[in-house]
Coordinates of C-alpha atoms and ligand atoms in Angstrom, one line a residue:
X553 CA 0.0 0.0 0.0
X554 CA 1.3 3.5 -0.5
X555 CA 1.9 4.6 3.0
X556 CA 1.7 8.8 1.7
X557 CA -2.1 7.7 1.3
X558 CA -2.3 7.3 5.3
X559 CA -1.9 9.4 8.1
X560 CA 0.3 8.2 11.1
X561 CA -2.7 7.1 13.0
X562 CA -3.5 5.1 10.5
X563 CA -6.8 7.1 8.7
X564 CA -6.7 7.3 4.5
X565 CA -5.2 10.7 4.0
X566 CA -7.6 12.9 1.9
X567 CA -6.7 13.6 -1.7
X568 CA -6.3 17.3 -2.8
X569 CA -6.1 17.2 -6.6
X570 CA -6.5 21.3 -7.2
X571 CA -4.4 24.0 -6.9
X572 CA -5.2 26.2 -4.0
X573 CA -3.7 30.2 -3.9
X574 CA -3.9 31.8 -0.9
X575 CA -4.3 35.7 -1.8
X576 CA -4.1 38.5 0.8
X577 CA -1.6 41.2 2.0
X578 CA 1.9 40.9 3.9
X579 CA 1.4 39.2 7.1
X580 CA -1.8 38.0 6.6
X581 CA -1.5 34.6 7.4
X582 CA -0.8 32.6 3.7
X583 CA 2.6 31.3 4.6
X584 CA 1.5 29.4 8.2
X585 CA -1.8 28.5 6.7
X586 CA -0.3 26.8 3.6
X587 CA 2.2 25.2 5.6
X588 CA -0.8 23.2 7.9
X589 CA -2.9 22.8 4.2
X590 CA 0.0 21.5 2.5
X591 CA 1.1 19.0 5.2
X592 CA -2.5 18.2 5.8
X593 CA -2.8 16.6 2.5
X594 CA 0.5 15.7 1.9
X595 CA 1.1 18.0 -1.1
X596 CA 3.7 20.3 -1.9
X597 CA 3.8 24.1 -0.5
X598 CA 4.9 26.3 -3.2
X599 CA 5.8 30.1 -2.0
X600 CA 7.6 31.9 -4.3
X601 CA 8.8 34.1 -1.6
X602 CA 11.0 31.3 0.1
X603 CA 11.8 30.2 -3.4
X604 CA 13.3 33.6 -4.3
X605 CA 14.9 33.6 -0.6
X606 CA 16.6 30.2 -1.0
X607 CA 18.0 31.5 -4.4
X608 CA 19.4 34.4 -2.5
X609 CA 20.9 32.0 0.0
X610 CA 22.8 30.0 -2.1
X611 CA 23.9 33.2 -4.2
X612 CA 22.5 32.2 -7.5
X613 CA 22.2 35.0 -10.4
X614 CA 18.3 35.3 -9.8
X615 CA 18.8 35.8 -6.0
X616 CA 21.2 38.3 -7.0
X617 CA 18.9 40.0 -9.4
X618 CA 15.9 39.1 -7.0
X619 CA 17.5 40.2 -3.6
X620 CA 17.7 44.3 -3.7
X621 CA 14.1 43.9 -5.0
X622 CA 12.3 42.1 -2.3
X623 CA 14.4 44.1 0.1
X624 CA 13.4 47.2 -0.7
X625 CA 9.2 46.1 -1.1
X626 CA 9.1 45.8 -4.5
X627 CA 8.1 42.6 -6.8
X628 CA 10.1 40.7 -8.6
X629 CA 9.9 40.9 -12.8
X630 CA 7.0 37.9 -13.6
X631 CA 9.2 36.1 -16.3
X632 CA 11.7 35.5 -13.2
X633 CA 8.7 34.3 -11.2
X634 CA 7.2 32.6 -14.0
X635 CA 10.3 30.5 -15.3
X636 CA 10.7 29.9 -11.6
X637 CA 7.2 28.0 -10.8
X638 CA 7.1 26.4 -14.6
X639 CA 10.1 24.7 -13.1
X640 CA 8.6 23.6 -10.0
X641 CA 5.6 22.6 -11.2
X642 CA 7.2 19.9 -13.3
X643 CA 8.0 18.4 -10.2
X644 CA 6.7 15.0 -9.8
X645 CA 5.3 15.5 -5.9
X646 CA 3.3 18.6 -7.9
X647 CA 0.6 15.7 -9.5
X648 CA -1.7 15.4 -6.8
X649 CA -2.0 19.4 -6.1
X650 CA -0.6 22.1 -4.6
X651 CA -0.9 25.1 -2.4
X652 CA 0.1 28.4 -3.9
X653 CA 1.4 31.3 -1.1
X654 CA 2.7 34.8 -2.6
X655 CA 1.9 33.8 -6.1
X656 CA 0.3 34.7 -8.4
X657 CA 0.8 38.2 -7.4
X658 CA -0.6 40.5 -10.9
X659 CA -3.0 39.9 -13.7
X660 CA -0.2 38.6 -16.0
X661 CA 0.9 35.9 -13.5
X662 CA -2.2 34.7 -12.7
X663 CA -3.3 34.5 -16.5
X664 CA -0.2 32.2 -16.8
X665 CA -1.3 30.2 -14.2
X666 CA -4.6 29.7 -15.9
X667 CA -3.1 27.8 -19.1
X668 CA -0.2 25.9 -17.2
X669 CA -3.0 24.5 -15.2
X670 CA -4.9 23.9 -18.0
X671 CA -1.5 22.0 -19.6
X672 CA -1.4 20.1 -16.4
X673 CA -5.2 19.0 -16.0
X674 CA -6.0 20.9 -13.2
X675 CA -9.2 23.1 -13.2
X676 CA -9.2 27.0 -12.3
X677 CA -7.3 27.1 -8.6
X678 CA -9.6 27.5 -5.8
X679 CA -8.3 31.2 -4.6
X680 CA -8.8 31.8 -0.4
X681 CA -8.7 35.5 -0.5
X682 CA -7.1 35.9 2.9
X683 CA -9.1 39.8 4.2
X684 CA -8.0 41.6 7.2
X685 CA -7.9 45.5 8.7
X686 CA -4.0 46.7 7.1
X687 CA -3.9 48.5 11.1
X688 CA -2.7 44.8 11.9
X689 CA -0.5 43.5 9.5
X690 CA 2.5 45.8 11.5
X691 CA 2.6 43.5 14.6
X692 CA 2.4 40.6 12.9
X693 CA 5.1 41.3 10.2
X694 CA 7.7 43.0 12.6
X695 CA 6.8 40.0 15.3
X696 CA 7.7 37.2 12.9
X697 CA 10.9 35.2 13.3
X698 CA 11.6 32.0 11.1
X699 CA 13.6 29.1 11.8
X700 CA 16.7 29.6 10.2
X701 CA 16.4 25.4 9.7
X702 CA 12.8 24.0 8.8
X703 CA 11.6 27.6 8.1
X704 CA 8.6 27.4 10.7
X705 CA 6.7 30.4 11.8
X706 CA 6.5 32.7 15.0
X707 CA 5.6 35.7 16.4
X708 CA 7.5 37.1 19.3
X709 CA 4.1 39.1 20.1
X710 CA 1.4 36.5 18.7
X711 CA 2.8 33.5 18.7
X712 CA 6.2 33.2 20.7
X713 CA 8.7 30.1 21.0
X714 CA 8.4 28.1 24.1
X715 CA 12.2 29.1 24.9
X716 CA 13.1 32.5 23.4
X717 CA 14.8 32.6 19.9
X718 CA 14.9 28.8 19.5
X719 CA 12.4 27.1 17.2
X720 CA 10.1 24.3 19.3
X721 CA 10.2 21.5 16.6
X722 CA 14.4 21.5 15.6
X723 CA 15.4 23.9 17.9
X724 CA 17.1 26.2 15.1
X725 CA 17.6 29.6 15.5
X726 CA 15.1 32.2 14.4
X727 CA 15.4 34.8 12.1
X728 CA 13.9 38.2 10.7
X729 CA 13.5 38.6 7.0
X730 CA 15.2 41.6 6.2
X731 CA 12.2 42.7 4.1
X732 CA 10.1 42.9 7.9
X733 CA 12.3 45.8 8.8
X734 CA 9.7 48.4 9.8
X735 CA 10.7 50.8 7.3
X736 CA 9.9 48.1 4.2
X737 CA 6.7 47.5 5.3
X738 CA 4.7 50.3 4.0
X739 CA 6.5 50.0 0.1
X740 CA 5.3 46.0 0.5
X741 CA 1.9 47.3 1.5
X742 CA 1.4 49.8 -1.6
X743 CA 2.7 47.2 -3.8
X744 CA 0.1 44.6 -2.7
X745 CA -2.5 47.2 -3.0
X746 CA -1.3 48.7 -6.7
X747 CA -0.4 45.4 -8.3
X748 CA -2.3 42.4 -6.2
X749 CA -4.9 43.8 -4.5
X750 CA -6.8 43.8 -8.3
X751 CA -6.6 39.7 -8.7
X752 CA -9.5 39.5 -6.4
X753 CA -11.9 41.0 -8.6
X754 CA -9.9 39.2 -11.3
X755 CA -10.9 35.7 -9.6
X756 CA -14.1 36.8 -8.3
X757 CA -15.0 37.1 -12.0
X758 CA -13.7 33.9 -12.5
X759 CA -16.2 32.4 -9.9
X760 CA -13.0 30.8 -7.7
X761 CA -12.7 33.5 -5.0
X762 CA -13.5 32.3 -1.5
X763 CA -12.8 34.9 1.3
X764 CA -11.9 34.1 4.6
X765 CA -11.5 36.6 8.2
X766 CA -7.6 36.5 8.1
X767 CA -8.0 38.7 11.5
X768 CA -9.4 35.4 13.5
X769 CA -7.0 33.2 15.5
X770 CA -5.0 30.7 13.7
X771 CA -6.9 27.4 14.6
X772 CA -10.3 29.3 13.6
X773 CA -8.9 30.3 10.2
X774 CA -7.3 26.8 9.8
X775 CA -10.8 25.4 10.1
X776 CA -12.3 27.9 7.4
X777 CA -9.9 27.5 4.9
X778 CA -10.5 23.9 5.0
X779 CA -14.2 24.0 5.2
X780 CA -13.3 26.1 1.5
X781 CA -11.0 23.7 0.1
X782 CA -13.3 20.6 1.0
X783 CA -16.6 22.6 -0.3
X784 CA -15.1 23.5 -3.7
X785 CA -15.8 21.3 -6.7
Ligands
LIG980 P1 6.5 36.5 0.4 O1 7.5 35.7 1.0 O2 5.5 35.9 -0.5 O3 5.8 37.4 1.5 P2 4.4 38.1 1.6 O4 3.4 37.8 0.5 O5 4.7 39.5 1.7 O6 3.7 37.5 2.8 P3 4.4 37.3 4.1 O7 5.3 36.1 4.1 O8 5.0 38.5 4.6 O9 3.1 37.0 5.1 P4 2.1 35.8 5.2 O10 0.8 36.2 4.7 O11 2.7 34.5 4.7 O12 2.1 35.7 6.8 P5 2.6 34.6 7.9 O13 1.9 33.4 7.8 O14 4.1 34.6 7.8 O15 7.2 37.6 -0.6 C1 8.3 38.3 -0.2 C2 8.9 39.1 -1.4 O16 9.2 38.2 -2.4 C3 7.9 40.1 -2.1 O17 7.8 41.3 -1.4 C4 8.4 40.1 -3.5 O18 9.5 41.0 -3.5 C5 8.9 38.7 -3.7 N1 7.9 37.9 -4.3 C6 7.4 36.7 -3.8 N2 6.5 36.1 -4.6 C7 6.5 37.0 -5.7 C8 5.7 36.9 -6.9 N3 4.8 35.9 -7.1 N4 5.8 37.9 -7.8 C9 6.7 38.9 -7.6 N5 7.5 39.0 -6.5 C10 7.4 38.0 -5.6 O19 2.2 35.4 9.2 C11 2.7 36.7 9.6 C12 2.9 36.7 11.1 O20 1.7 36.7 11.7 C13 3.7 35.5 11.7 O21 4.5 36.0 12.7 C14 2.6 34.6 12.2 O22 3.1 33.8 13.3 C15 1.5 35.5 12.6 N6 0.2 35.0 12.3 C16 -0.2 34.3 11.3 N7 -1.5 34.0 11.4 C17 -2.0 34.6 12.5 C18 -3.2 34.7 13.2 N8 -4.4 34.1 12.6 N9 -3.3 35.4 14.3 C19 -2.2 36.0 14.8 N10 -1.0 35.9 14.3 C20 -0.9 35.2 13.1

């Protein structure tokens, strides 16, 4: 028997077979939801933001071209993006589904997305439009720390570490992105709202947009986002 189809308990794991985007501002929520989605159903998370960061980690010409960008707010050109998740969605571990987080982020990308989904014999993603008052997303993006090993997510206001600076599952170290420096947050903000903000309405048309209170605690948002993915056909 294929042991990814059950969970460790022992229960069939549920089949996702759809691509899932989670749209919404900085800080929102997308990358800690998609993490629990993703491991929920045993399919990969793709963020394009921690793609672009491992790029910059292991000094490869697009981190270089991709690293002054995110660190001063701003997006990254879509053919870098594009070429980037064309790539990953090859992938094997991609043909049972996959959640998007951070992508697409403008018309173009997600018109892309569209056919290669189409290519692949997926239908139009499900997109969980992730709302929530901008007056909060400063705590929560200044607060975060990542662990510098299996990239998990805190907040030192929200959500801190059980000992201080040291993840709870590895242990690692955590981290601040450079881009959650205070004074990047308001260029990040105006760039959601200029060039992303508008895919709503673009999915929305599209019939696919599902909104969900990003401003709720984690479990409650958890539960809504799955009550979406399991309620979409
Ligand atoms: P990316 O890495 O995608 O960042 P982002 O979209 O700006 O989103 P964040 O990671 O900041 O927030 P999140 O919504 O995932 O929140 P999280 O769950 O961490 O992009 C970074 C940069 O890369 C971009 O600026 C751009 O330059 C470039 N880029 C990436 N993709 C691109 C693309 N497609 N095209 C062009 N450029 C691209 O949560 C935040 C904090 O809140 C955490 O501390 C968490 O613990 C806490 N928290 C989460 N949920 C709750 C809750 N319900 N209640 C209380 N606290 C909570």
């Amino acid at each position: 028997m294929d042991t990814s189809a059950v969970t460790p308990d022992g229960r069939l794991r549920e089949k996702l077979n759809a691509a899932v985007v989670f749209l919404g501002p900085p800080g929102a929520g997308k990358g800690t939801q998609a993490k629990e989605l993703a491991k929920k159903y045993c399919v990969p998370h793709l963020s394009t933001g921690d793609m672009l960061r491992e790029n910059i980690a292991a000094g490869t010409p697009l981190g270089v071209q991709a690293k002054p960008l995110m660190e001063s707010g701003q997006l990254v050109p879509d053919s870098i993006i594009l070429k980037m998740v064309a790539a990953r969605i090859e992938k094997p571990d991609c043909s049972g589904g996959f959640v998007f987080d951070g992508f697409p982020r403008t018309v173009t990308q997600a018109q892309w997305l569209g056919e290669l989904l189409k290519q692949h014999g997926f239908k139009q993603p499900v997109v969980v439009h992730f709302v929530i008052d901008p007056a909060l997303l400063m705590r929560r993006i200044t607060g975060r720390r990542m662990c510098k090993i299996g990239g998990e997510i805190y907040n030192i206001y929200e959500r801190p570490p059980i000992v201080p600076n040291r993840c709870d599952s590895d242990g690692g170290e955590l981290e601040q992105r450079p881009d959650d420096r205070e004074e990047v947050v308001a260029p990040r903000l105006l760039a959601y709202e200029k060039q992303t903000a508008p895919l709503a309405a673009y999915f929305r048309r599209l019939g696919r947009l599902r909104e969900v209170d990003a401003a709720k605690g984690v479990s409650e948002v958890s539960q809504r986002v799955l009550d979406i993915v399991r309620g979409a056909e």
